[in-house]
PDB file of C-alpha atoms in Angstrom:
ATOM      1  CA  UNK A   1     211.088 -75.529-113.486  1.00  0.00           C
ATOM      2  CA  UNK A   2     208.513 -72.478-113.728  1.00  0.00           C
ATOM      3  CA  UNK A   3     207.824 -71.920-109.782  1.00  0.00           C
ATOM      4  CA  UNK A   4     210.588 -69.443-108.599  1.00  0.00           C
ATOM      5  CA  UNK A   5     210.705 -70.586-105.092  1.00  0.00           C
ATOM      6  CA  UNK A   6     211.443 -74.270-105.897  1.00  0.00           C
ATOM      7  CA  UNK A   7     214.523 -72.752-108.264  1.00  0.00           C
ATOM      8  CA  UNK A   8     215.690 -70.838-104.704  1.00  0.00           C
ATOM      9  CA  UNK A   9     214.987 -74.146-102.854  1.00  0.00           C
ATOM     10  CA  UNK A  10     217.132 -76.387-105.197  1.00  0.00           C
ATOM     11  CA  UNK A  11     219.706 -73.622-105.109  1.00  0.00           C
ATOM     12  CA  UNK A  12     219.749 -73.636-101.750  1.00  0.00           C
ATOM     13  CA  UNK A  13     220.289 -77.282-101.288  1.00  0.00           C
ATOM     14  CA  UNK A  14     223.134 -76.817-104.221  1.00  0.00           C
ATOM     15  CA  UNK A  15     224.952 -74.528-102.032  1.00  0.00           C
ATOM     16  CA  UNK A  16     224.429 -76.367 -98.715  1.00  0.00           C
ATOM     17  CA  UNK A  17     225.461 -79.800-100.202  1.00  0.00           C
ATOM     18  CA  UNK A  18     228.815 -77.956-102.197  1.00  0.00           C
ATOM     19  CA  UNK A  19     229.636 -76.699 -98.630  1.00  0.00           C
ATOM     20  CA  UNK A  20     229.545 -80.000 -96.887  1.00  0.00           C
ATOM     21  CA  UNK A  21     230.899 -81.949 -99.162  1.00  0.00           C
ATOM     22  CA  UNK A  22     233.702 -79.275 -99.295  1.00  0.00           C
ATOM     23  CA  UNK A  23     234.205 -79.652 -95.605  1.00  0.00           C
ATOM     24  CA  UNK A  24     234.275 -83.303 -95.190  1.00  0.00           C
ATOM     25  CA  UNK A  25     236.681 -83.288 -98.891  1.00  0.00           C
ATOM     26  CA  UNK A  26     239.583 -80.756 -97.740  1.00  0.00           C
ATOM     27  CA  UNK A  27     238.538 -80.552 -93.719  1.00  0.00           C
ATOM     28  CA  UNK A  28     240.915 -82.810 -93.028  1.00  0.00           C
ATOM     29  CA  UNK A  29     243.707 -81.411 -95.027  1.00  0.00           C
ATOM     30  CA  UNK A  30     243.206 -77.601 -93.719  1.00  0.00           C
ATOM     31  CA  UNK A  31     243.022 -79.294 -90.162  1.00  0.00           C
ATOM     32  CA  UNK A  32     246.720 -80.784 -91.177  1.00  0.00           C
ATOM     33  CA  UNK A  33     248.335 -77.922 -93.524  1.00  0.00           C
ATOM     34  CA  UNK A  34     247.361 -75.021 -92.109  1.00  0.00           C
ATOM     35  CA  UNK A  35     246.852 -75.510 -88.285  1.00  0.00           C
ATOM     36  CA  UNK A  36     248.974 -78.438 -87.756  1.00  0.00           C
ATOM     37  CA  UNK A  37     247.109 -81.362 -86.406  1.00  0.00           C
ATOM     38  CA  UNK A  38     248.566 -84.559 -86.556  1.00  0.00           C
ATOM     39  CA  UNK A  39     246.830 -86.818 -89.750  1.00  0.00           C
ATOM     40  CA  UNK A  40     245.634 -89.076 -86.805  1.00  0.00           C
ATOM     41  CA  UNK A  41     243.593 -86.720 -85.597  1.00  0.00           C
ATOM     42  CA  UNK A  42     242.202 -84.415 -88.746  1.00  0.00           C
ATOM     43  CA  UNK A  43     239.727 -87.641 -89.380  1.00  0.00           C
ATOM     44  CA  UNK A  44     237.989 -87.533 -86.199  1.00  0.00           C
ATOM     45  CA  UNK A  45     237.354 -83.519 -86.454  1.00  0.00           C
ATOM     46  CA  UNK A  46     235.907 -83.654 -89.479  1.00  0.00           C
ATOM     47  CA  UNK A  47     233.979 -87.328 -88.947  1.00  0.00           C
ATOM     48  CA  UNK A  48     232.489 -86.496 -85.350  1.00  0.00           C
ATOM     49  CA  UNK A  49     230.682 -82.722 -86.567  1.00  0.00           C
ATOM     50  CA  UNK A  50     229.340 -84.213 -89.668  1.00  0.00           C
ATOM     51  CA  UNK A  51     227.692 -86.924 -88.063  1.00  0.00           C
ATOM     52  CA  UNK A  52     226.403 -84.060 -85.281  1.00  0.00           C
ATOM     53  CA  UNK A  53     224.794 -82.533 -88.411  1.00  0.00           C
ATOM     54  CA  UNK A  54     223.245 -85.856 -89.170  1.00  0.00           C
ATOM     55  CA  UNK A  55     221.736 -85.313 -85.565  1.00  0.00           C
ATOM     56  CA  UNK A  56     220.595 -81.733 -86.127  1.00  0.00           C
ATOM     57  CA  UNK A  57     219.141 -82.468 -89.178  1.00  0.00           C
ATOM     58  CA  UNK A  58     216.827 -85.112 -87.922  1.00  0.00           C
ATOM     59  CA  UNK A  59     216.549 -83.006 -84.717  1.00  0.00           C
ATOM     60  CA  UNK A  60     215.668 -79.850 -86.828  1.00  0.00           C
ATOM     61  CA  UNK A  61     213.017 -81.883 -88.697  1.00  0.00           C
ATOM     62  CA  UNK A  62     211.124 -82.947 -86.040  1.00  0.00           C
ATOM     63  CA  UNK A  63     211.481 -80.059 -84.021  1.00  0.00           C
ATOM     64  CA  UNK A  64     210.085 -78.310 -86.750  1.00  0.00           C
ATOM     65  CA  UNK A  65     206.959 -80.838 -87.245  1.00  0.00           C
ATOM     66  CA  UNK A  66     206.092 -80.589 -83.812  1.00  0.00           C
ATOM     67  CA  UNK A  67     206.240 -77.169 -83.354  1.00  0.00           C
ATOM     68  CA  UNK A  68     202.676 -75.865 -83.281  1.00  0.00           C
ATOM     69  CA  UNK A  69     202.603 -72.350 -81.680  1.00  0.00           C
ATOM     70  CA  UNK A  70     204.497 -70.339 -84.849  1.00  0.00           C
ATOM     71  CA  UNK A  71     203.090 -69.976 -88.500  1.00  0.00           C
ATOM     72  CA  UNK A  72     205.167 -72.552 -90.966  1.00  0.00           C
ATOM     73  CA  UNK A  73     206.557 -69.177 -92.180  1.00  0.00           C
ATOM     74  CA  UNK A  74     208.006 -68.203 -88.935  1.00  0.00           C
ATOM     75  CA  UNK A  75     209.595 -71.824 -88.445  1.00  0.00           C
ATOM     76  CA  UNK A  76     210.945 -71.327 -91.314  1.00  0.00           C
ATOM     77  CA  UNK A  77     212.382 -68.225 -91.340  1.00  0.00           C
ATOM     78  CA  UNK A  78     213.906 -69.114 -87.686  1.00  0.00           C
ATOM     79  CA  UNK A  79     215.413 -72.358 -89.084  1.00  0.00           C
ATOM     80  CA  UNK A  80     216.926 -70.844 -92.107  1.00  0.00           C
ATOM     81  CA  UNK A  81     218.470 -68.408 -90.177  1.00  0.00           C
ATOM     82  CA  UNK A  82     219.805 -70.597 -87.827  1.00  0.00           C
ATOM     83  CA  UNK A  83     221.202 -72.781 -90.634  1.00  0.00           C
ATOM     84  CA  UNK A  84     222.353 -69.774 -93.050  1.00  0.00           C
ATOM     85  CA  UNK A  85     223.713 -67.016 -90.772  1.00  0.00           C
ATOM     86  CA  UNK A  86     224.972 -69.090 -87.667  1.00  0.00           C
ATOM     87  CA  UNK A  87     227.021 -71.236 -90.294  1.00  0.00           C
ATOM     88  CA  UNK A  88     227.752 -67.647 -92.106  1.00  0.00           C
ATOM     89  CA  UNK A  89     229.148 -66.077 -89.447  1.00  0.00           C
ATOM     90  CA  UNK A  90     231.079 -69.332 -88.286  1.00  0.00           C
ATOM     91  CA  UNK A  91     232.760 -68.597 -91.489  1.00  0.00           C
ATOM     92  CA  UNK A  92     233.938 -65.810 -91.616  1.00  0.00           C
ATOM     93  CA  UNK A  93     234.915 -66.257 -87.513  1.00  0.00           C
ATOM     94  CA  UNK A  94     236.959 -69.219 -89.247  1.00  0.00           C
ATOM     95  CA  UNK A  95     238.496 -67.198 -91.591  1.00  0.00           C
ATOM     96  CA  UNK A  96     239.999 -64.406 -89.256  1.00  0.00           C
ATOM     97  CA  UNK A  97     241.252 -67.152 -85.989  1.00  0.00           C
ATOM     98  CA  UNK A  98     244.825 -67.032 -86.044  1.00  0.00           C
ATOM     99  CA  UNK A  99     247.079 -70.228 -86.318  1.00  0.00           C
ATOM    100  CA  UNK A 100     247.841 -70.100 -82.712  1.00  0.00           C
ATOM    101  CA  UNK A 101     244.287 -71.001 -81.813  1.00  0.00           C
ATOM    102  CA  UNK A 102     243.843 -74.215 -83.714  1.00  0.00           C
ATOM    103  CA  UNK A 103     241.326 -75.135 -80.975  1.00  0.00           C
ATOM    104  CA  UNK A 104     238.920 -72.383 -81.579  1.00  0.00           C
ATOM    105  CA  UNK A 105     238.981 -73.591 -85.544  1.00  0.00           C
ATOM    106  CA  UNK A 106     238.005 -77.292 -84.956  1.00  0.00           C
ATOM    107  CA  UNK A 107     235.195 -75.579 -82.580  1.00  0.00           C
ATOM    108  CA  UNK A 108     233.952 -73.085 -85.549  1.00  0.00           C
ATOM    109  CA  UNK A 109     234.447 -76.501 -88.098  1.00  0.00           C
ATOM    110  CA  UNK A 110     231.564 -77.567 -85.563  1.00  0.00           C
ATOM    111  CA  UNK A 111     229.116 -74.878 -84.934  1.00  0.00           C
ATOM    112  CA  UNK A 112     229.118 -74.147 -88.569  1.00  0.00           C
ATOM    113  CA  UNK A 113     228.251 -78.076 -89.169  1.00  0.00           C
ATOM    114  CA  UNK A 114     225.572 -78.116 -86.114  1.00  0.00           C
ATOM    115  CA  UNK A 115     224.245 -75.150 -87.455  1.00  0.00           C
ATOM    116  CA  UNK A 116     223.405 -76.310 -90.877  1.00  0.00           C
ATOM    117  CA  UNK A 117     221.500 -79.263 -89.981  1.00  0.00           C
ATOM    118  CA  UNK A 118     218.494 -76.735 -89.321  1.00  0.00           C
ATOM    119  CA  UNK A 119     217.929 -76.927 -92.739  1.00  0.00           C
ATOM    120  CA  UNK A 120     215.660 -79.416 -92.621  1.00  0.00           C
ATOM    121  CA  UNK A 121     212.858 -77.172 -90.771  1.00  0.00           C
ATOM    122  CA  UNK A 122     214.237 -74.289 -93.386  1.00  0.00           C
ATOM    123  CA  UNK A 123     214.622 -74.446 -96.876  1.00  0.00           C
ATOM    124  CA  UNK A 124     213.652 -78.098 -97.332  1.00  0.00           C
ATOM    125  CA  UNK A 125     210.392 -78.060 -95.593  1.00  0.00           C
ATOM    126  CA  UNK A 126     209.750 -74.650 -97.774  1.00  0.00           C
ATOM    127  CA  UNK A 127     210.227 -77.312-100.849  1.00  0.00           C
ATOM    128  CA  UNK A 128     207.637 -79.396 -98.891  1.00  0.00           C
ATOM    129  CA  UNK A 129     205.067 -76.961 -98.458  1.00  0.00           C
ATOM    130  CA  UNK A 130     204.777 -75.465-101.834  1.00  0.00           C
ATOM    131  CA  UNK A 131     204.859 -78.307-103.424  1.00  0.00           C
ATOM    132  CA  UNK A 132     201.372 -79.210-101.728  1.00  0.00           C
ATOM    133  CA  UNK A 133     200.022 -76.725-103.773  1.00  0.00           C
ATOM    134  CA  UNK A 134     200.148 -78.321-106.795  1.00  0.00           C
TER     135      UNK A 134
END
């Protein structure tokens, strides 16, 4: 509870889990209200990108193990910016795509969940590494 980056790393993960869990809760029922997809088909756009981030995340992991040419600080650094801005920008993208282009919002829903499985070579590895130190 004293080491500050462990405090950033569990608020990290705090903010990363409330976002996922807030896509796969009310996905489905922005994919239905607001752009109009038939209830058949909201389940499968918000079932198919969260097991893709399953994939990137154990992707990301390994990627990030076997990676031996950058510092663990660079990997990181690339990894949490893939994860954090990609998703970030997705976002706001998300945020701005008109009704019209319902098409373009299931393929932001998917980026942004692609995008945060990097996390697992970012913040979480961070956790990882300075907890070796003690």
């Amino acid at each position: 509870m004293t080491n500050s980056v462990m405090l950033a790393v569990w608020l990290s993960a705090f903010g990363e889990l409330m976002m996922s869990q807030f896509i796969v809760m009310y996905g489905s029922v922005f994919l239905k209200e607001v752009l109009g997809f038939a209830v058949n088909h909201t389940g499968y756009f918000v079932a198919v990108p969260r097991a893709l981030h399953l994939g990137f995340k154990v992707i990301s992991g390994i990627a990030s193990d076997r990676i031996h040419f950058w510092s663990e600080k660079t990997k990181m650094r690339l990894f949490n910016t893939i994860a954090l801005m990609v998703s970030g920008a997705f976002f706001c993208i998300l945020g701005y795509l008109p009704k019209d282009q319902a098409h373009l919002s299931v393929i932001a829903l998917l980026v942004i969940e692609c995008s945060t499985g990097f996390i697992c070579g970012g913040f979480y590895k961070c956790a990882t590494l300075v907890a070796r130190q003690f």
